[in-house]
């Protein structure tokens, strides 16, 4: 049905499995889908399983020699020696790695195709958002960069202006790198400052794009410890104005849930309720500036029971036009599934009990406040390149 929302899902994506001790446990994907089903959201949109991304698609972003290296490590994990970023603690090789990674990429690429062709207004792939993979190497738990591939496919289909917004706690370095020289793409990343978090070397406000694509990258590097009010203040101080100025034909967003205060791998203090508020804001931006065309991806998130399934079920609900009431009690059958799969007790409600509020940046800023310094640094670096006042 034209305009209907799509959810990209194939149980095979849970084969993206670095092993039982790795933080990125695929149970987070399975539990998210089971929660989507428990709320009946799978009946409020079209669930589609796309084929894996093929070689020509992967090469829109990735080098041929790297794809060959992934295939080799996938067939013989013991041969991975750290070259190409494969066989490292972050990205250990596993049997079937190429197939699982290409399947996730295929879902994101198909989501982009469906939205561009008008087959869906919104399309979600919460298994995607693997934004650290580089053209020639794996990095940060990411083998193929499905987010960059989705954007590249949009360009291949004829899109002239795409905005990519990344609210994962880590800098969206791989997507920024893929389009650093491309004036058709604006990448906006809101993340913990690289002084205190991976990838450590990128994501500072001075990174604004290559010559010929000036203003094509925007980075908001937040102080460790930033909570709801600061995170929302930063988002609304930077993202809406840039999106409006760029006038995208499609909005692609990455919703890593690792900004949450329970996440074990990072240092922001954001609640589920603020994450939901930013998802709603992204949805609104798509309708205001991109005729509703919205591709939404998952990303990081390592509180795999308490946070990730709830955050991404809110994402699916918003995309489906059936937002889940935050105060609603989690279905008992889902909590039973949590215990069956993890031997943990799941959360009880779809909220952390917070009411997301923030102070608008245009109402005045504090030059001594580290958060306001971060916001102003980004605005000063990027806004003039779009004809905006910092």
Tab-separated table of N, CA and C in Angstrom, residues 116-275:
chain	number	residue	atom	x	y	z
A	116	UNK	N	11.953	5.923	-1.174
A	116	UNK	CA	12.188	6.757	-2.353
A	116	UNK	C	11.145	6.502	-3.440
A	117	UNK	N	10.756	5.261	-3.597
A	117	UNK	CA	9.804	4.915	-4.667
A	117	UNK	C	8.346	5.147	-4.270
A	118	UNK	N	8.120	5.561	-3.028
A	118	UNK	CA	6.760	5.827	-2.592
A	118	UNK	C	5.992	4.600	-2.169
A	119	UNK	N	6.676	3.464	-2.036
A	119	UNK	CA	6.013	2.245	-1.575
A	119	UNK	C	5.730	2.297	-0.078
A	120	UNK	N	6.494	3.127	0.634
A	120	UNK	CA	6.288	3.339	2.068
A	120	UNK	C	6.654	4.778	2.364
A	121	UNK	N	5.932	5.386	3.291
A	121	UNK	CA	6.292	6.739	3.708
A	121	UNK	C	7.439	6.685	4.712
A	122	UNK	N	7.330	5.745	5.653
A	122	UNK	CA	8.376	5.514	6.651
A	122	UNK	C	8.826	4.063	6.558
A	123	UNK	N	10.118	3.816	6.784
A	123	UNK	CA	10.622	2.444	6.840
A	123	UNK	C	11.658	2.347	7.942
A	124	UNK	N	11.552	1.291	8.748
A	124	UNK	CA	12.404	1.102	9.921
A	124	UNK	C	13.204	-0.188	9.783
A	125	UNK	N	14.510	-0.108	10.068
A	125	UNK	CA	15.334	-1.304	10.240
A	125	UNK	C	16.120	-1.142	11.538
A	126	UNK	N	15.531	-1.611	12.642
A	126	UNK	CA	16.227	-1.414	13.918
A	126	UNK	C	17.447	-2.312	14.053
A	127	UNK	N	17.585	-3.324	13.182
A	127	UNK	CA	18.808	-4.131	13.198
A	127	UNK	C	19.975	-3.389	12.564
A	128	UNK	N	19.700	-2.286	11.877
A	128	UNK	CA	20.730	-1.530	11.179
A	128	UNK	C	21.339	-0.426	12.019
A	129	UNK	N	21.901	0.551	11.332
A	129	UNK	CA	22.571	1.648	12.022
A	129	UNK	C	24.010	1.337	12.392
A	130	UNK	N	24.646	0.437	11.639
A	130	UNK	CA	26.026	0.016	11.953
A	130	UNK	C	27.003	1.036	11.349
A	131	UNK	N	27.093	2.176	12.024
A	131	UNK	CA	27.630	3.403	11.435
A	131	UNK	C	29.143	3.561	11.512
A	132	UNK	N	29.857	2.629	12.138
A	132	UNK	CA	31.312	2.785	12.267
A	132	UNK	C	32.107	2.128	11.133
A	133	UNK	N	31.516	1.188	10.412
A	133	UNK	CA	32.265	0.486	9.372
A	133	UNK	C	32.751	1.472	8.316
A	134	UNK	N	34.005	1.328	7.937
A	134	UNK	CA	34.638	2.205	6.959
A	134	UNK	C	34.659	1.528	5.580
A	135	UNK	N	34.955	2.282	4.529
A	135	UNK	CA	34.998	1.655	3.200
A	135	UNK	C	35.919	0.441	3.129
A	136	UNK	N	37.020	0.456	3.897
A	136	UNK	CA	37.975	-0.638	3.811
A	136	UNK	C	38.254	-1.345	5.111
A	137	UNK	N	37.386	-1.192	6.120
A	137	UNK	CA	37.645	-1.896	7.384
A	137	UNK	C	36.407	-1.938	8.262
A	138	UNK	N	36.359	-2.994	9.095
A	138	UNK	CA	35.366	-3.072	10.157
A	138	UNK	C	35.828	-2.216	11.319
A	139	UNK	N	34.889	-1.753	12.119
A	139	UNK	CA	35.227	-0.958	13.294
A	139	UNK	C	34.018	-0.899	14.216
A	140	UNK	N	34.286	-0.865	15.517
A	140	UNK	CA	33.233	-0.592	16.487
A	140	UNK	C	32.002	-1.463	16.378
A	141	UNK	N	32.178	-2.775	16.251
A	141	UNK	CA	31.090	-3.754	16.180
A	141	UNK	C	30.358	-3.716	14.830
A	142	UNK	N	30.913	-3.038	13.836
A	142	UNK	CA	30.219	-2.832	12.563
A	142	UNK	C	31.051	-3.403	11.420
A	143	UNK	N	30.456	-4.267	10.618
A	143	UNK	CA	31.154	-4.902	9.498
A	143	UNK	C	30.818	-4.203	8.184
A	144	UNK	N	29.539	-4.133	7.826
A	144	UNK	CA	29.114	-3.359	6.662
A	144	UNK	C	28.285	-2.170	7.149
A	145	UNK	N	28.539	-1.010	6.569
A	145	UNK	CA	27.882	0.212	7.021
A	145	UNK	C	26.542	0.362	6.303
A	146	UNK	N	25.520	-0.263	6.861
A	146	UNK	CA	24.204	-0.256	6.221
A	146	UNK	C	23.624	1.149	6.136
A	147	UNK	N	23.944	2.005	7.119
A	147	UNK	CA	23.422	3.374	7.097
A	147	UNK	C	23.971	4.126	5.888
A	148	UNK	N	25.278	4.038	5.681
A	148	UNK	CA	25.888	4.691	4.516
A	148	UNK	C	25.394	4.065	3.217
A	149	UNK	N	25.198	2.765	3.218
A	149	UNK	CA	24.697	2.094	2.015
A	149	UNK	C	23.285	2.559	1.673
A	150	UNK	N	22.448	2.770	2.687
A	150	UNK	CA	21.093	3.265	2.437
A	150	UNK	C	21.137	4.646	1.803
A	151	UNK	N	22.003	5.519	2.328
A	151	UNK	CA	22.130	6.865	1.759
A	151	UNK	C	22.694	6.790	0.346
A	152	UNK	N	23.717	5.954	0.142
A	152	UNK	CA	24.318	5.819	-1.183
A	152	UNK	C	23.306	5.307	-2.202
A	153	UNK	N	22.442	4.402	-1.777
A	153	UNK	CA	21.411	3.879	-2.683
A	153	UNK	C	20.414	4.981	-3.044
A	154	UNK	N	20.059	5.838	-2.093
A	154	UNK	CA	19.176	6.961	-2.390
A	154	UNK	C	19.799	7.864	-3.456
A	155	UNK	N	21.091	8.130	-3.318
A	155	UNK	CA	21.777	8.950	-4.320
A	155	UNK	C	21.782	8.271	-5.674
A	156	UNK	N	22.011	6.968	-5.669
A	156	UNK	CA	22.019	6.203	-6.922
A	156	UNK	C	20.657	6.266	-7.616
A	157	UNK	N	19.593	6.308	-6.817
A	157	UNK	CA	18.244	6.357	-7.370
A	157	UNK	C	17.839	7.761	-7.823
A	158	UNK	N	18.683	8.748	-7.516
A	158	UNK	CA	18.398	10.095	-8.004
A	158	UNK	C	18.190	11.157	-6.957
A	159	UNK	N	18.272	10.821	-5.680
A	159	UNK	CA	18.137	11.842	-4.638
A	159	UNK	C	19.266	12.857	-4.757
A	160	UNK	N	18.923	14.124	-4.591
A	160	UNK	CA	19.902	15.206	-4.696
A	160	UNK	C	20.243	15.818	-3.353
A	161	UNK	N	19.393	15.593	-2.347
A	161	UNK	CA	19.648	16.136	-1.004
A	161	UNK	C	19.135	15.143	0.039
A	162	UNK	N	20.057	14.597	0.823
A	162	UNK	CA	19.709	13.651	1.890
A	162	UNK	C	20.328	14.152	3.189
A	163	UNK	N	19.543	14.177	4.250
A	163	UNK	CA	20.077	14.477	5.577
A	163	UNK	C	20.105	13.196	6.398
A	164	UNK	N	21.252	12.959	7.032
A	164	UNK	CA	21.439	11.818	7.926
A	164	UNK	C	21.653	12.368	9.333
A	165	UNK	N	20.768	12.004	10.252
A	165	UNK	CA	20.853	12.442	11.650
A	165	UNK	C	21.147	11.235	12.521
A	166	UNK	N	22.214	11.326	13.323
A	166	UNK	CA	22.705	10.205	14.130
A	166	UNK	C	22.708	10.630	15.600
A	167	UNK	N	21.866	9.967	16.421
A	167	UNK	CA	21.806	10.323	17.840
A	167	UNK	C	22.351	9.211	18.736
A	168	UNK	N	23.080	8.273	18.144
A	168	UNK	CA	23.834	7.268	18.901
A	168	UNK	C	24.826	7.992	19.812
A	169	UNK	N	25.210	7.374	20.914
A	169	UNK	CA	26.158	8.015	21.830
A	169	UNK	C	27.548	8.142	21.214
A	170	UNK	N	27.843	7.315	20.199
A	170	UNK	CA	29.135	7.368	19.524
A	170	UNK	C	29.025	8.157	18.217
A	171	UNK	N	30.098	8.820	17.854
A	171	UNK	CA	30.119	9.580	16.613
A	171	UNK	C	29.857	8.675	15.411
A	172	UNK	N	29.024	9.147	14.488
A	172	UNK	CA	28.738	8.393	13.273
A	172	UNK	C	29.848	8.559	12.256
A	173	UNK	N	31.031	8.081	12.611
A	173	UNK	CA	32.238	8.381	11.831
A	173	UNK	C	32.253	7.741	10.458
A	174	UNK	N	31.751	6.514	10.341
A	174	UNK	CA	31.780	5.838	9.054
A	174	UNK	C	30.882	6.492	8.023
A	175	UNK	N	29.727	6.975	8.461
A	175	UNK	CA	28.815	7.645	7.531
A	175	UNK	C	29.395	9.003	7.149
A	176	UNK	N	29.930	9.721	8.115
A	176	UNK	CA	30.576	10.996	7.804
A	176	UNK	C	31.697	10.802	6.780
A	177	UNK	N	32.520	9.775	6.989
A	177	UNK	CA	33.639	9.527	6.081
A	177	UNK	C	33.149	9.198	4.668
A	178	UNK	N	32.064	8.438	4.581
A	178	UNK	CA	31.563	8.010	3.268
A	178	UNK	C	31.105	9.188	2.415
A	179	UNK	N	30.614	10.258	3.065
A	179	UNK	CA	30.038	11.377	2.309
A	179	UNK	C	30.751	12.695	2.580
A	180	UNK	N	31.983	12.612	3.076
A	180	UNK	CA	32.776	13.784	3.438
A	180	UNK	C	32.950	14.747	2.258
A	181	UNK	N	33.014	14.198	1.074
A	181	UNK	CA	33.259	15.024	-0.114
A	181	UNK	C	32.004	15.195	-0.971
A	182	UNK	N	30.847	14.805	-0.473
A	182	UNK	CA	29.628	14.790	-1.287
A	182	UNK	C	28.654	15.881	-0.821
A	183	UNK	N	28.487	16.951	-1.599
A	183	UNK	CA	27.609	18.040	-1.162
A	183	UNK	C	26.130	17.684	-1.164
A	184	UNK	N	25.791	16.502	-1.670
A	184	UNK	CA	24.383	16.097	-1.675
A	184	UNK	C	23.921	15.562	-0.323
A	185	UNK	N	24.854	15.314	0.585
A	185	UNK	CA	24.531	14.680	1.873
A	185	UNK	C	24.984	15.567	3.020
A	186	UNK	N	24.105	15.780	3.979
A	186	UNK	CA	24.435	16.441	5.234
A	186	UNK	C	24.361	15.403	6.346
A	187	UNK	N	25.489	15.151	7.013
A	187	UNK	CA	25.491	14.240	8.164
A	187	UNK	C	25.536	15.075	9.436
A	188	UNK	N	24.616	14.791	10.344
A	188	UNK	CA	24.559	15.475	11.644
A	188	UNK	C	24.677	14.409	12.724
A	189	UNK	N	25.674	14.541	13.588
A	189	UNK	CA	25.883	13.557	14.648
A	189	UNK	C	25.907	14.248	16.005
A	190	UNK	N	25.095	13.733	16.912
A	190	UNK	CA	25.003	14.216	18.289
A	190	UNK	C	25.524	13.095	19.176
A	191	UNK	N	26.649	13.301	19.871
A	191	UNK	CA	27.320	12.178	20.533
A	191	UNK	C	28.146	12.654	21.719
A	192	UNK	N	28.557	11.699	22.530
A	192	UNK	CA	29.480	12.015	23.618
A	192	UNK	C	30.823	12.456	23.042
A	193	UNK	N	31.454	13.397	23.706
A	193	UNK	CA	32.709	13.962	23.207
A	193	UNK	C	33.762	12.875	23.009
A	194	UNK	N	34.483	12.904	21.874
A	194	UNK	CA	35.477	11.863	21.616
A	194	UNK	C	36.665	11.865	22.581
A	195	UNK	N	36.788	12.865	23.433
A	195	UNK	CA	37.810	12.806	24.483
A	195	UNK	C	37.554	11.644	25.428
A	196	UNK	N	36.279	11.283	25.589
A	196	UNK	CA	35.925	10.283	26.594
A	196	UNK	C	35.297	9.019	26.015
A	197	UNK	N	35.165	8.925	24.687
A	197	UNK	CA	34.457	7.767	24.139
A	197	UNK	C	34.908	7.464	22.709
A	198	UNK	N	34.887	6.179	22.374
A	198	UNK	CA	35.122	5.713	21.006
A	198	UNK	C	34.247	6.517	20.050
A	199	UNK	N	34.737	6.899	18.862
A	199	UNK	CA	36.001	6.492	18.220
A	199	UNK	C	37.219	7.346	18.569
A	200	UNK	N	37.087	8.282	19.495
A	200	UNK	CA	38.196	9.061	20.068
A	200	UNK	C	38.819	10.075	19.107
A	201	UNK	N	38.888	9.780	17.830
A	201	UNK	CA	39.645	10.634	16.902
A	201	UNK	C	38.770	11.526	16.035
A	202	UNK	N	37.474	11.282	15.985
A	202	UNK	CA	36.594	12.092	15.134
A	202	UNK	C	35.362	12.507	15.912
A	203	UNK	N	34.646	13.501	15.357
A	203	UNK	CA	33.389	13.927	15.944
A	203	UNK	C	33.449	15.279	16.619
A	204	UNK	N	34.488	16.052	16.304
A	204	UNK	CA	34.606	17.385	16.892
A	204	UNK	C	33.899	18.418	16.004
A	205	UNK	N	33.505	19.549	16.584
A	205	UNK	CA	32.696	20.517	15.825
A	205	UNK	C	33.393	21.105	14.610
A	206	UNK	N	34.733	21.125	14.607
A	206	UNK	CA	35.455	21.673	13.469
A	206	UNK	C	35.405	20.820	12.228
A	207	UNK	N	34.907	19.592	12.319
A	207	UNK	CA	34.778	18.709	11.160
A	207	UNK	C	33.484	19.065	10.427
A	208	UNK	N	33.619	19.759	9.303
A	208	UNK	CA	32.428	20.280	8.623
A	208	UNK	C	32.333	19.900	7.160
A	209	UNK	N	33.217	19.018	6.673
A	209	UNK	CA	33.146	18.579	5.285
A	209	UNK	C	34.358	19.009	4.490
A	210	UNK	N	34.598	18.326	3.383
A	210	UNK	CA	35.753	18.593	2.531
A	210	UNK	C	35.517	19.845	1.691
A	211	UNK	N	36.579	20.424	1.117
A	211	UNK	CA	36.395	21.513	0.154
A	211	UNK	C	35.457	21.080	-0.972
A	212	UNK	N	34.498	21.926	-1.263
A	212	UNK	CA	33.467	21.567	-2.233
A	212	UNK	C	32.235	20.984	-1.586
A	213	UNK	N	32.360	20.560	-0.335
A	213	UNK	CA	31.212	20.039	0.425
A	213	UNK	C	31.195	20.663	1.822
A	214	UNK	N	31.627	21.926	1.884
A	214	UNK	CA	31.661	22.617	3.179
A	214	UNK	C	30.266	22.679	3.788
A	215	UNK	N	30.191	22.379	5.068
A	215	UNK	CA	28.896	22.346	5.743
A	215	UNK	C	28.190	21.023	5.617
A	216	UNK	N	28.838	20.046	4.977
A	216	UNK	CA	28.214	18.741	4.786
A	216	UNK	C	28.274	17.834	5.996
A	217	UNK	N	28.996	18.269	7.041
A	217	UNK	CA	29.047	17.504	8.287
A	217	UNK	C	28.838	18.458	9.454
A	218	UNK	N	28.072	18.019	10.436
A	218	UNK	CA	27.856	18.786	11.662
A	218	UNK	C	28.012	17.839	12.842
A	219	UNK	N	28.807	18.249	13.815
A	219	UNK	CA	29.088	17.394	14.970
A	219	UNK	C	28.869	18.140	16.272
A	220	UNK	N	28.012	17.565	17.113
A	220	UNK	CA	27.769	18.112	18.447
A	220	UNK	C	28.404	17.147	19.440
A	221	UNK	N	29.505	17.571	20.056
A	221	UNK	CA	30.263	16.713	20.970
A	221	UNK	C	29.879	17.067	22.404
A	222	UNK	N	29.081	16.208	23.022
A	222	UNK	CA	28.476	16.510	24.323
A	222	UNK	C	29.371	16.087	25.476
A	223	UNK	N	29.397	16.868	26.546
A	223	UNK	CA	30.171	16.469	27.721
A	223	UNK	C	29.625	15.181	28.335
A	224	UNK	N	30.522	14.324	28.808
A	224	UNK	CA	30.092	13.139	29.555
A	224	UNK	C	29.179	13.581	30.692
A	225	UNK	N	28.151	12.784	30.957
A	225	UNK	CA	27.213	13.105	32.021
A	225	UNK	C	26.001	13.885	31.574
A	226	UNK	N	25.957	14.305	30.327
A	226	UNK	CA	24.796	15.046	29.828
A	226	UNK	C	23.531	14.208	29.975
A	227	UNK	N	22.494	14.825	30.525
A	227	UNK	CA	21.219	14.145	30.728
A	227	UNK	C	20.139	14.658	29.799
A	228	UNK	N	18.894	14.385	30.155
A	228	UNK	CA	17.768	14.681	29.268
A	228	UNK	C	17.724	16.142	28.830
A	229	UNK	N	17.766	17.058	29.794
A	229	UNK	CA	17.575	18.474	29.481
A	229	UNK	C	18.667	18.975	28.540
A	230	UNK	N	19.913	18.575	28.797
A	230	UNK	CA	21.015	19.022	27.949
A	230	UNK	C	20.985	18.378	26.582
A	231	UNK	N	20.665	17.079	26.544
A	231	UNK	CA	20.628	16.344	25.273
A	231	UNK	C	19.550	16.913	24.357
A	232	UNK	N	18.376	17.140	24.916
A	232	UNK	CA	17.284	17.701	24.126
A	232	UNK	C	17.576	19.145	23.730
A	233	UNK	N	18.189	19.900	24.617
A	233	UNK	CA	18.571	21.275	24.301
A	233	UNK	C	19.531	21.302	23.113
A	234	UNK	N	20.518	20.400	23.139
A	234	UNK	CA	21.500	20.348	22.053
A	234	UNK	C	20.845	19.931	20.739
A	235	UNK	N	20.010	18.912	20.784
A	235	UNK	CA	19.334	18.455	19.564
A	235	UNK	C	18.537	19.596	18.937
A	236	UNK	N	17.719	20.254	19.737
A	236	UNK	CA	16.832	21.280	19.189
A	236	UNK	C	17.569	22.569	18.847
A	237	UNK	N	18.763	22.757	19.394
A	237	UNK	CA	19.549	23.951	19.072
A	237	UNK	C	20.279	23.812	17.742
A	238	UNK	N	20.427	22.582	17.239
A	238	UNK	CA	21.248	22.357	16.052
A	238	UNK	C	20.465	21.693	14.913
A	239	UNK	N	19.776	20.610	15.212
A	239	UNK	CA	19.248	19.756	14.141
A	239	UNK	C	18.131	20.412	13.326
A	240	UNK	N	17.071	20.957	13.947
A	240	UNK	CA	15.969	21.452	13.121
A	240	UNK	C	16.370	22.550	12.143
A	241	UNK	N	17.210	23.495	12.579
A	241	UNK	CA	17.600	24.585	11.684
A	241	UNK	C	18.428	24.081	10.506
A	242	UNK	N	19.332	23.153	10.770
A	242	UNK	CA	20.144	22.616	9.675
A	242	UNK	C	19.301	21.817	8.693
A	243	UNK	N	18.385	21.001	9.210
A	243	UNK	CA	17.509	20.232	8.318
A	243	UNK	C	16.675	21.170	7.459
A	244	UNK	N	16.127	22.215	8.073
A	244	UNK	CA	15.308	23.159	7.319
A	244	UNK	C	16.119	23.854	6.236
A	245	UNK	N	17.367	24.209	6.549
A	245	UNK	CA	18.206	24.915	5.570
A	245	UNK	C	18.605	24.014	4.410
A	246	UNK	N	18.806	22.718	4.696
A	246	UNK	CA	19.282	21.797	3.652
A	246	UNK	C	18.158	21.316	2.741
A	247	UNK	N	16.921	21.345	3.237
A	247	UNK	CA	15.738	20.943	2.451
A	247	UNK	C	15.880	19.535	1.872
A	248	UNK	N	16.026	18.530	2.718
A	248	UNK	CA	16.254	17.171	2.199
A	248	UNK	C	15.018	16.607	1.512
A	249	UNK	N	15.289	15.721	0.564
A	249	UNK	CA	14.198	14.954	-0.040
A	249	UNK	C	13.868	13.719	0.785
A	250	UNK	N	14.850	13.246	1.555
A	250	UNK	CA	14.664	12.095	2.440
A	250	UNK	C	15.446	12.371	3.726
A	251	UNK	N	14.873	11.963	4.854
A	251	UNK	CA	15.574	12.017	6.135
A	251	UNK	C	15.911	10.596	6.568
A	252	UNK	N	17.195	10.340	6.812
A	252	UNK	CA	17.653	9.053	7.331
A	252	UNK	C	18.153	9.300	8.747
A	253	UNK	N	17.650	8.515	9.706
A	253	UNK	CA	18.031	8.734	11.104
A	253	UNK	C	18.538	7.445	11.731
A	254	UNK	N	19.463	7.607	12.660
A	254	UNK	CA	20.062	6.473	13.377
A	254	UNK	C	19.791	6.665	14.858
A	255	UNK	N	19.172	5.658	15.501
A	255	UNK	CA	18.653	5.799	16.858
A	255	UNK	C	19.346	4.854	17.836
A	256	UNK	N	20.661	4.906	17.887
A	256	UNK	CA	21.365	4.122	18.887
A	256	UNK	C	20.818	4.413	20.275
A	257	UNK	N	20.550	3.354	21.038
A	257	UNK	CA	19.937	3.513	22.370
A	257	UNK	C	20.981	3.629	23.473
A	258	UNK	N	22.260	3.750	23.101
A	258	UNK	CA	23.338	3.734	24.094
A	258	UNK	C	23.593	5.082	24.751
A	259	UNK	N	22.749	6.081	24.470
A	259	UNK	CA	22.791	7.332	25.236
A	259	UNK	C	22.176	7.148	26.627
A	260	UNK	N	21.506	6.039	26.852
A	260	UNK	CA	20.740	5.809	28.081
A	260	UNK	C	21.635	5.727	29.315
A	261	UNK	N	21.092	6.160	30.437
A	261	UNK	CA	21.896	6.171	31.682
A	261	UNK	C	22.265	4.772	32.157
A	262	UNK	N	21.568	3.736	31.695
A	262	UNK	CA	21.909	2.366	32.089
A	262	UNK	C	22.920	1.713	31.155
A	263	UNK	N	23.260	2.374	30.047
A	263	UNK	CA	24.148	1.719	29.087
A	263	UNK	C	25.530	1.510	29.695
A	264	UNK	N	26.083	0.307	29.566
A	264	UNK	CA	27.352	0.014	30.233
A	264	UNK	C	28.592	0.513	29.507
A	265	UNK	N	28.465	1.001	28.280
A	265	UNK	CA	29.649	1.324	27.483
A	265	UNK	C	29.854	2.817	27.270
A	266	UNK	N	29.006	3.675	27.841
A	266	UNK	CA	29.129	5.107	27.576
A	266	UNK	C	28.764	5.906	28.825
A	267	UNK	N	28.758	7.236	28.689
A	267	UNK	CA	28.699	8.081	29.879
A	267	UNK	C	27.686	9.212	29.777
A	268	UNK	N	26.667	9.076	28.923
A	268	UNK	CA	25.565	10.031	28.964
A	268	UNK	C	24.507	9.510	29.924
A	269	UNK	N	23.532	10.351	30.250
A	269	UNK	CA	22.545	10.003	31.277
A	269	UNK	C	21.141	10.324	30.776
A	270	UNK	N	20.831	9.830	29.581
A	270	UNK	CA	19.574	10.117	28.903
A	270	UNK	C	18.549	9.039	29.246
A	271	UNK	N	17.305	9.443	29.385
A	271	UNK	CA	16.238	8.487	29.701
A	271	UNK	C	15.565	7.982	28.426
A	272	UNK	N	14.841	6.891	28.591
A	272	UNK	CA	14.014	6.352	27.509
A	272	UNK	C	13.027	7.399	27.015
A	273	UNK	N	12.541	8.233	27.928
A	273	UNK	CA	11.529	9.230	27.575
A	273	UNK	C	12.114	10.323	26.684
A	274	UNK	N	13.359	10.705	26.933
A	274	UNK	CA	14.013	11.675	26.057
A	274	UNK	C	14.322	11.049	24.700
A	275	UNK	N	14.736	9.774	24.692
A	275	UNK	CA	14.950	9.093	23.412
A	275	UNK	C	13.664	9.087	22.593
